[in-house]
Tab-separated table of C-alpha atoms and ligand atoms in Angstrom:
chain	number	residue	atom	x	y	z
A	1	MET	CA	-68.140	-49.814	-62.999
A	2	ARG	CA	-70.095	-49.375	-59.767
A	3	LEU	CA	-71.925	-46.182	-58.877
A	4	GLU	CA	-73.852	-45.825	-55.621
A	5	PRO	CA	-77.594	-44.905	-55.822
A	6	ASN	CA	-77.953	-41.626	-57.621
A	7	PRO	CA	-77.697	-38.661	-55.227
A	8	HIS	CA	-77.319	-36.300	-58.197
A	9	LEU	CA	-80.867	-36.554	-59.488
A	10	LEU	CA	-81.494	-32.942	-58.509
A	11	SER	CA	-79.043	-30.438	-57.122
A	12	VAL	CA	-78.638	-26.741	-56.435
A	13	ALA	CA	-75.614	-25.205	-58.140
A	14	PRO	CA	-72.612	-23.689	-56.411
A	15	MET	CA	-73.062	-19.905	-56.592
A	16	MET	CA	-70.600	-17.422	-55.120
A	17	ASP	CA	-72.165	-15.093	-52.605
A	18	TRP	CA	-75.498	-16.918	-52.912
A	19	THR	CA	-75.219	-20.544	-51.796
A	20	ASP	CA	-73.709	-19.834	-48.422
A	21	ARG	CA	-74.819	-21.856	-45.403
A	22	HIS	CA	-77.807	-19.629	-44.696
A	23	PHE	CA	-79.276	-20.025	-48.165
A	24	ARG	CA	-78.577	-23.751	-48.113
A	25	TYR	CA	-80.426	-24.025	-44.804
A	26	LEU	CA	-83.387	-22.297	-46.409
A	27	VAL	CA	-83.368	-24.617	-49.425
A	28	ARG	CA	-83.185	-27.608	-47.125
A	29	GLN	CA	-86.454	-26.546	-45.502
A	30	ILE	CA	-88.072	-26.834	-48.926
A	31	SER	CA	-86.410	-29.990	-50.219
A	32	ARG	CA	-84.797	-32.729	-48.161
A	33	GLY	CA	-83.576	-34.801	-51.087
A	34	THR	CA	-81.919	-32.182	-53.269
A	35	LEU	CA	-78.123	-32.185	-53.186
A	36	LEU	CA	-76.681	-28.800	-52.194
A	37	TYR	CA	-73.369	-27.298	-53.267
A	38	THR	CA	-71.351	-24.677	-51.406
A	39	GLU	CA	-70.000	-21.580	-53.060
A	40	MET	CA	-66.568	-22.187	-54.548
A	41	VAL	CA	-63.915	-22.115	-51.836
A	42	ILE	CA	-60.310	-21.684	-52.900
A	43	ASP	CA	-58.105	-24.531	-51.730
A	44	LYS	CA	-55.421	-22.262	-50.278
A	45	ALA	CA	-58.018	-20.283	-48.337
A	46	ILE	CA	-58.977	-23.537	-46.614
A	47	LEU	CA	-55.369	-24.357	-45.880
A	48	HIS	CA	-54.428	-20.925	-44.532
A	49	GLY	CA	-57.711	-19.199	-43.652
A	50	ASN	CA	-60.497	-19.322	-41.092
A	51	ARG	CA	-61.841	-22.829	-41.558
A	52	PRO	CA	-64.960	-22.570	-39.417
A	53	ARG	CA	-66.009	-19.443	-41.285
A	54	LEU	CA	-65.355	-21.052	-44.667
A	55	LEU	CA	-66.605	-24.551	-43.983
A	56	ASP	CA	-69.060	-24.781	-41.099
A	57	PHE	CA	-72.536	-25.963	-42.024
A	58	ASP	CA	-75.645	-27.170	-40.254
A	59	PRO	CA	-76.036	-30.970	-40.040
A	60	SER	CA	-79.476	-30.640	-41.657
A	61	GLU	CA	-77.779	-29.499	-44.870
A	62	HIS	CA	-76.731	-33.053	-45.760
A	63	PRO	CA	-76.344	-34.129	-48.495
A	64	VAL	CA	-73.957	-31.244	-49.119
A	65	ALA	CA	-70.977	-30.969	-51.451
A	66	LEU	CA	-67.959	-28.699	-51.095
A	67	GLN	CA	-66.818	-27.035	-54.293
A	68	LEU	CA	-63.126	-26.254	-54.485
A	69	GLY	CA	-61.234	-23.877	-56.727
A	70	GLY	CA	-57.578	-24.472	-57.440
A	71	CYS	CA	-55.055	-25.865	-59.901
A	72	ASP	CA	-52.341	-27.406	-57.756
A	73	PRO	CA	-52.760	-31.144	-57.139
A	74	LEU	CA	-51.045	-30.949	-53.761
A	75	THR	CA	-53.078	-28.116	-52.250
A	76	LEU	CA	-56.302	-29.383	-53.804
A	77	ALA	CA	-55.705	-32.783	-52.252
A	78	GLN	CA	-55.001	-31.219	-48.857
A	79	ALA	CA	-58.092	-29.026	-49.047
A	80	ALA	CA	-60.217	-31.980	-50.149
A	81	ARG	CA	-59.042	-33.898	-47.088
A	82	VAL	CA	-60.005	-31.025	-44.801
A	83	GLY	CA	-63.408	-30.903	-46.520
A	84	GLU	CA	-63.933	-34.586	-45.937
A	85	GLU	CA	-62.934	-34.274	-42.279
A	86	TRP	CA	-65.387	-31.382	-41.964
A	87	GLY	CA	-68.145	-33.767	-42.999
A	88	TYR	CA	-68.887	-32.915	-46.625
A	89	ASP	CA	-70.478	-35.692	-48.679
A	90	GLU	CA	-68.688	-34.831	-51.916
A	91	ILE	CA	-65.793	-32.725	-53.116
A	92	ASN	CA	-66.297	-30.975	-56.441
A	93	LEU	CA	-63.728	-29.183	-58.570
A	94	ASN	CA	-64.713	-25.957	-60.341
A	95	LEU	CA	-63.692	-26.121	-63.995
A	96	GLY	CA	-66.312	-23.731	-65.319
A	97	CYS	CA	-65.906	-20.295	-63.751
A	98	PRO	CA	-64.605	-17.716	-66.255
A	99	SER	CA	-64.186	-14.697	-63.946
A	100	GLU	CA	-60.985	-12.692	-64.376
A	101	ARG	CA	-60.027	-13.216	-60.765
A	102	VAL	CA	-60.350	-16.974	-61.151
A	103	GLN	CA	-58.512	-16.928	-64.486
A	104	GLY	CA	-55.792	-14.864	-62.791
A	105	GLY	CA	-55.355	-17.735	-60.354
A	106	GLY	CA	-55.099	-20.158	-63.283
A	107	PHE	CA	-58.176	-22.192	-62.351
A	108	GLY	CA	-61.871	-22.416	-63.144
A	109	ALA	CA	-62.857	-22.557	-66.817
A	110	CYS	CA	-59.368	-21.860	-68.163
A	111	LEU	CA	-58.404	-25.323	-66.897
A	112	MET	CA	-60.527	-26.769	-69.693
A	113	LYS	CA	-57.503	-26.041	-71.863
A	114	GLU	CA	-55.313	-28.209	-69.640
A	115	PRO	CA	-56.869	-31.647	-69.339
A	116	ASP	CA	-53.591	-33.262	-68.215
A	117	LEU	CA	-53.258	-30.929	-65.260
A	118	VAL	CA	-56.953	-31.350	-64.411
A	119	ALA	CA	-56.557	-35.122	-64.455
A	120	GLU	CA	-53.582	-34.804	-62.101
A	121	CYS	CA	-55.564	-32.588	-59.745
A	122	LEU	CA	-58.570	-34.899	-59.678
A	123	ALA	CA	-56.378	-37.966	-59.244
A	124	ALA	CA	-54.659	-36.357	-56.249
A	125	MET	CA	-57.995	-35.354	-54.737
A	126	ARG	CA	-59.422	-38.839	-55.217
A	127	GLU	CA	-56.421	-40.366	-53.590
A	128	ALA	CA	-56.760	-38.035	-50.602
A	129	VAL	CA	-60.396	-38.768	-49.713
A	130	LYS	CA	-62.961	-41.555	-49.549
A	131	VAL	CA	-65.977	-39.406	-50.431
A	132	ARG	CA	-66.747	-38.993	-54.144
A	133	VAL	CA	-64.845	-36.418	-56.164
A	134	THR	CA	-66.718	-34.794	-59.039
A	135	ALA	CA	-66.009	-32.257	-61.791
A	136	LYS	CA	-68.128	-29.289	-62.859
A	137	HIS	CA	-67.202	-27.969	-66.264
A	138	ARG	CA	-68.412	-26.368	-69.477
A	139	LEU	CA	-68.742	-27.789	-72.978
A	140	GLY	CA	-65.512	-26.043	-73.860
A	141	VAL	CA	-63.752	-22.687	-73.804
A	142	ASP	CA	-62.983	-20.126	-76.503
A	143	GLU	CA	-62.233	-21.868	-79.798
A	144	LEU	CA	-62.335	-25.285	-78.102
A	145	GLU	CA	-65.989	-25.914	-78.755
A	146	ASP	CA	-65.979	-29.266	-80.376
A	147	TYR	CA	-67.727	-32.453	-79.296
A	148	GLY	CA	-64.591	-34.486	-80.041
A	149	TYR	CA	-62.594	-32.353	-77.607
A	150	LEU	CA	-65.285	-32.827	-74.987
A	151	THR	CA	-65.231	-36.619	-75.318
A	152	ARG	CA	-61.442	-36.683	-75.002
A	153	TRP	CA	-61.815	-34.525	-71.888
A	154	VAL	CA	-64.271	-36.986	-70.369
A	155	GLU	CA	-62.036	-39.938	-71.280
A	156	LYS	CA	-59.050	-38.257	-69.648
A	157	LEU	CA	-60.944	-37.645	-66.416
A	158	GLU	CA	-62.512	-41.087	-66.468
A	159	ALA	CA	-59.014	-42.550	-66.695
A	160	VAL	CA	-58.229	-41.154	-63.234
A	161	GLY	CA	-61.487	-42.459	-61.798
A	162	VAL	CA	-63.936	-39.552	-62.141
A	163	GLU	CA	-67.450	-40.956	-62.486
A	164	VAL	CA	-69.658	-37.884	-62.104
A	165	PHE	CA	-69.578	-34.982	-64.555
A	166	ILE	CA	-71.665	-31.864	-63.972
A	167	VAL	CA	-71.864	-30.130	-67.312
A	168	HIS	CA	-72.889	-26.500	-67.696
A	169	ALA	CA	-74.212	-26.982	-71.206
A	170	ARG	CA	-72.516	-24.043	-72.887
A	171	LYS	CA	-68.937	-23.030	-73.470
A	172	ALA	CA	-67.217	-20.046	-71.831
A	173	TRP	CA	-65.500	-17.159	-73.547
A	174	LEU	CA	-62.482	-16.327	-71.445
A	175	LYS	CA	-61.970	-12.865	-72.919
A	176	GLY	CA	-64.569	-10.252	-73.640
A	177	LEU	CA	-67.532	-11.618	-71.701
A	178	SER	CA	-68.278	-10.990	-68.044
A	179	PRO	CA	-69.154	-13.997	-65.846
A	180	LYS	CA	-72.795	-12.928	-66.068
A	181	GLU	CA	-72.681	-12.763	-69.870
A	182	ASN	CA	-70.933	-16.117	-69.864
A	183	ARG	CA	-74.051	-17.541	-68.210
A	184	GLN	CA	-76.309	-16.082	-70.898
A	185	ILE	CA	-74.628	-15.569	-74.258
A	186	PRO	CA	-72.861	-18.792	-75.305
A	187	GLN	CA	-75.467	-21.070	-76.787
A	188	LEU	CA	-76.930	-23.842	-74.645
A	189	ARG	CA	-76.404	-27.261	-76.249
A	190	TYR	CA	-78.312	-29.734	-74.140
A	191	GLU	CA	-78.007	-32.335	-76.888
A	192	TRP	CA	-74.245	-32.522	-76.279
A	193	VAL	CA	-74.860	-33.575	-72.683
A	194	TYR	CA	-77.463	-36.127	-73.805
A	195	ARG	CA	-74.947	-37.439	-76.279
A	196	LEU	CA	-72.248	-37.755	-73.615
A	197	LYS	CA	-74.636	-39.968	-71.642
A	198	GLN	CA	-75.184	-42.129	-74.720
A	199	ASP	CA	-71.464	-42.357	-75.449
A	200	PHE	CA	-70.466	-43.038	-71.827
A	201	PRO	CA	-73.508	-44.827	-70.359
A	202	HIS	CA	-71.496	-46.141	-67.399
A	203	LEU	CA	-70.666	-42.587	-66.214
A	204	ARG	CA	-73.028	-40.145	-64.526
A	205	PHE	CA	-73.863	-36.866	-66.261
A	206	VAL	CA	-75.644	-33.978	-64.584
A	207	LEU	CA	-77.044	-31.318	-66.895
A	208	ASN	CA	-76.825	-27.682	-65.830
A	209	GLY	CA	-77.680	-24.342	-67.402
A	210	GLY	CA	-80.898	-22.452	-68.034
A	211	VAL	CA	-83.261	-24.951	-66.392
A	212	ARG	CA	-86.082	-22.927	-64.838
A	213	THR	CA	-88.674	-25.397	-63.547
A	214	LEU	CA	-89.037	-28.856	-62.080
A	215	GLU	CA	-91.008	-29.900	-65.167
A	216	GLU	CA	-88.079	-28.929	-67.402
A	217	ALA	CA	-85.724	-30.817	-65.096
A	218	GLU	CA	-87.911	-33.909	-65.359
A	219	ARG	CA	-87.812	-33.732	-69.154
A	220	HIS	CA	-84.002	-33.661	-69.103
A	221	LEU	CA	-83.977	-36.603	-66.711
A	222	ALA	CA	-85.226	-38.769	-69.553
A	223	HIS	CA	-81.746	-38.281	-71.102
A	224	VAL	CA	-79.286	-37.694	-68.267
A	225	ASP	CA	-78.695	-38.821	-64.685
A	226	GLY	CA	-79.284	-35.536	-62.956
A	227	VAL	CA	-80.153	-31.890	-63.303
A	228	MET	CA	-78.589	-28.969	-61.452
A	229	LEU	CA	-80.515	-25.725	-61.013
A	230	GLY	CA	-78.864	-22.451	-60.093
A	231	ARG	CA	-80.449	-19.065	-60.637
A	232	ALA	CA	-83.995	-20.400	-60.794
A	233	VAL	CA	-83.719	-21.614	-57.197
A	234	TYR	CA	-82.217	-18.400	-55.894
A	235	GLU	CA	-84.797	-16.280	-57.648
A	236	ASP	CA	-87.677	-18.425	-56.365
A	237	PRO	CA	-86.673	-21.156	-53.877
A	238	PHE	CA	-90.174	-22.634	-54.060
A	239	VAL	CA	-89.387	-23.860	-57.545
A	240	LEU	CA	-88.331	-26.933	-55.515
A	241	GLU	CA	-91.682	-27.195	-53.762
A	242	GLN	CA	-92.580	-30.558	-55.285
A	243	ALA	CA	-89.084	-31.962	-55.671
A	244	ASP	CA	-89.266	-34.289	-52.687
A	245	ARG	CA	-92.554	-35.843	-53.727
A	246	ARG	CA	-91.913	-36.044	-57.448
A	247	LEU	CA	-88.270	-37.051	-57.510
A	248	PHE	CA	-87.320	-38.477	-54.141
A	249	GLY	CA	-90.490	-40.288	-53.039
A	250	LEU	CA	-90.616	-38.270	-49.838
A	251	GLU	CA	-93.909	-37.158	-48.334
A	252	HIS	CA	-92.770	-33.627	-47.609
A	253	ARG	CA	-95.107	-30.743	-48.426
A	254	PRO	CA	-93.344	-27.504	-47.599
A	255	SER	CA	-95.406	-24.367	-47.103
A	256	ARG	CA	-94.027	-20.876	-47.384
A	257	LEU	CA	-95.309	-19.884	-43.964
A	258	ALA	CA	-93.765	-22.918	-42.294
A	259	VAL	CA	-90.447	-22.317	-44.088
A	260	ALA	CA	-90.524	-18.656	-43.079
A	261	GLN	CA	-91.132	-19.696	-39.463
A	262	ALA	CA	-88.261	-22.170	-39.563
A	263	MET	CA	-86.003	-19.501	-41.028
A	264	ILE	CA	-86.947	-16.987	-38.359
A	265	HIS	CA	-86.105	-19.499	-35.643
A	266	TYR	CA	-82.845	-20.139	-37.464
A	267	ALA	CA	-82.145	-16.391	-37.695
A	268	GLU	CA	-82.799	-16.058	-33.965
A	269	ALA	CA	-80.312	-18.819	-33.230
A	270	GLN	CA	-77.740	-17.344	-35.596
A	271	VAL	CA	-78.093	-13.850	-34.143
A	272	ALA	CA	-77.755	-15.298	-30.639
A	273	GLN	CA	-74.412	-16.755	-31.766
A	274	GLY	CA	-73.239	-13.362	-33.034
A	275	THR	CA	-74.148	-13.518	-36.737
A	276	PRO	CA	-75.539	-10.201	-37.998
A	277	LEU	CA	-79.173	-10.430	-39.113
A	278	TRP	CA	-78.883	-9.290	-42.722
A	279	PRO	CA	-76.570	-12.069	-44.033
A	280	VAL	CA	-79.331	-14.520	-43.102
A	281	VAL	CA	-82.299	-12.392	-44.122
A	282	ARG	CA	-80.988	-11.381	-47.564
A	283	HIS	CA	-81.582	-14.923	-48.786
A	284	MET	CA	-85.200	-14.859	-47.601
A	285	LEU	CA	-86.323	-12.012	-49.849
A	286	ASN	CA	-87.699	-14.293	-52.570
A	287	LEU	CA	-89.516	-16.663	-50.248
A	288	PHE	CA	-92.938	-15.318	-51.255
A	289	LYS	CA	-92.031	-14.648	-54.882
A	290	ASN	CA	-95.092	-14.272	-57.109
A	291	GLN	CA	-97.437	-14.601	-54.135
A	292	ARG	CA	-99.829	-12.017	-52.835
A	293	GLY	CA	-97.920	-9.948	-50.307
A	294	GLY	CA	-94.588	-11.127	-51.710
A	295	LYS	CA	-93.438	-7.657	-52.715
A	296	LEU	CA	-94.442	-6.301	-49.336
A	297	TRP	CA	-92.455	-9.031	-47.582
A	298	ARG	CA	-89.419	-8.172	-49.671
A	299	ARG	CA	-89.799	-4.462	-49.014
A	300	ILE	CA	-90.261	-4.787	-45.265
A	301	LEU	CA	-87.258	-7.079	-44.985
A	302	SER	CA	-85.043	-4.881	-47.163
A	303	GLN	CA	-85.944	-1.784	-45.204
A	304	GLN	CA	-86.129	-3.077	-41.654
A	305	ALA	CA	-83.631	-5.921	-41.466
A	306	THR	CA	-80.819	-3.776	-42.831
A	307	ARG	CA	-81.128	-1.235	-40.029
A	308	GLN	CA	-78.442	-1.143	-37.409
A	309	GLY	CA	-79.548	-3.037	-34.333
A	310	ALA	CA	-82.391	-4.784	-36.186
A	311	THR	CA	-83.535	-7.974	-34.458
A	312	PRO	CA	-85.395	-11.054	-35.784
A	313	GLU	CA	-88.523	-9.424	-34.372
A	314	VAL	CA	-88.848	-7.554	-37.698
A	315	LEU	CA	-89.232	-10.926	-39.405
A	316	TRP	CA	-92.162	-11.924	-37.223
A	317	GLU	CA	-93.751	-8.581	-37.961
A	318	ALA	CA	-93.250	-9.028	-41.692
A	319	LEU	CA	-94.749	-12.503	-41.491
A	320	GLU	CA	-97.838	-11.150	-39.757
A	321	VAL	CA	-98.269	-8.706	-42.605
A	322	VAL	CA	-97.874	-11.438	-45.183
A	323	ARG	CA	-100.319	-13.691	-43.380
A	324	ALA	CA	-102.806	-10.894	-43.384
A	325	HIS	CA	-102.593	-11.089	-47.173
A	326	GLU	CA	-103.719	-14.696	-47.029
A	327	LEU	CA	-100.876	-16.030	-49.049
A	328	GLU	CA	-101.601	-19.683	-48.612
A	329	GLN	CA	-104.503	-22.059	-48.719
A	330	PRO	CA	-106.888	-21.820	-45.751
A	331	SER	CA	-105.905	-25.355	-44.713
A	332	THR	CA	-102.267	-24.353	-44.261
A	333	GLN	CA	-103.305	-21.266	-42.376
A	334	ALA	CA	-105.390	-23.379	-40.075
A	335	ALA	CA	-102.499	-25.751	-39.516
A	336	LEU	CA	-100.414	-22.831	-38.353
A	337	ALA	CA	-103.019	-21.226	-36.140
A	338	PRO	CA	-103.146	-19.833	-33.596
A	339	GLY	CA	-99.606	-18.497	-33.117
A	340	LEU	CA	-97.075	-17.845	-35.848
A	341	ARG	CA	-94.239	-18.296	-33.411
A	342	SER	CA	-94.676	-21.953	-32.628
A	343	SER	CA	-91.776	-23.997	-33.937
B	401	LIG	C1	-74.200	-15.516	-58.655
B	401	LIG	C2	-73.599	-16.750	-59.278
B	401	LIG	C3	-72.435	-17.273	-58.748
B	401	LIG	C4	-71.875	-18.434	-59.288
B	401	LIG	N1	-70.781	-18.990	-58.682
B	401	LIG	C5	-70.321	-20.202	-59.116
B	401	LIG	C6	-69.314	-20.899	-58.400
B	401	LIG	O1	-68.837	-20.464	-57.342
B	401	LIG	N2	-68.889	-22.087	-58.905
B	401	LIG	C7	-69.422	-22.622	-60.045
B	401	LIG	O2	-69.011	-23.719	-60.465
B	401	LIG	N3	-70.378	-21.985	-60.724
B	401	LIG	C8	-70.858	-20.809	-60.279
B	401	LIG	N4	-71.904	-20.220	-60.914
B	401	LIG	C9	-72.506	-20.889	-62.077
B	401	LIG	C10	-73.644	-21.814	-61.627
B	401	LIG	O3	-73.159	-22.847	-60.793
B	401	LIG	C11	-74.342	-22.437	-62.840
B	401	LIG	O4	-73.416	-23.244	-63.534
B	401	LIG	C12	-74.886	-21.399	-63.796
B	401	LIG	O5	-75.559	-20.354	-63.099
B	401	LIG	C13	-75.835	-22.039	-64.817
B	401	LIG	O6	-76.928	-22.644	-64.172
B	401	LIG	P1	-78.376	-21.913	-64.054
B	401	LIG	O7	-78.731	-21.456	-65.446
B	401	LIG	O8	-79.290	-22.961	-63.519
B	401	LIG	O9	-78.198	-20.729	-63.146
B	401	LIG	C14	-72.467	-19.054	-60.407
B	401	LIG	C15	-73.651	-18.520	-60.932
B	401	LIG	C16	-74.218	-17.392	-60.377
B	401	LIG	C17	-75.520	-16.841	-60.938
């Protein structure tokens, strides 16, 4: 079986309310090679809703994958086609979300109990588009936590042509645990994902769940094809600082000040197009995480950028304050001198 060069080496997970286009733009300033996923978008919302609002992204976000939620082969196929036309590099199906709302719609993690239907959905999506179609799932759900079940699941999806499996390495409890608890309580079993790679060496497996650092990701890469990071990136986007150099062979050395500058220019452009300031700025709060002045940056942004009528000017002011704290090496400071506002 033929797989193109591996774009899944490192990716940022789909996260509702977090990985919107503004956060993805920020991550892209830090890593050019990392594959980015959208939040889950429900297929029917794409078919009947405001497509530009749901799907627009900046060209710099490539490579970028659209994650769909749904359980109807027809509407999933139609939504996948729209996603492809919109320019996404991959269409992914969410088979791991246990929220009650998603369960109510009959999709997400509860589909792990219905491999035949999932295979039908993925087959229809594959038929509808030329870009790759991938699955993101758990190890199992409820009482279905059994390696044999998982291998039959992979075989079923492989039979309809799925080649890339993103595995959140724990099962989900559909009743009794909140989505947040379902990302913490069920035990992580990385060895099951390693074993899948051994049992299906011709398929691509991406390990997800609880990976906090690039070093940890690199250790997993000795066993699997890719690693997907979620919360660690949102909580400190600079966890990806060395990703381009260490994993993608790219000579890109992001600095927090330069990323902040790029984001302020981006915020200015967004505000000029009518986007309110806060939806952009809220993703910038952790940009100086664990740095001197980082808490101050967060506080100034939270207080000033939420005010009615706030303009991107507050961001420049906050950056001046942070620079005064000498957050970065003198060499980076010098590279930025004299004006913070140069692009
Ligand atoms: C706020 C939040 C929203 C999430 N939304 C989605 C989603 O829309 N689709 C999805 O497949 N997983 C979603 N997830 C799960 C993540 O993609 C990922 O599988 C999970 O957080 C485990 O990875 P991590 O430990 O690296 O965060 C979400 C996680 C978080 C924290």
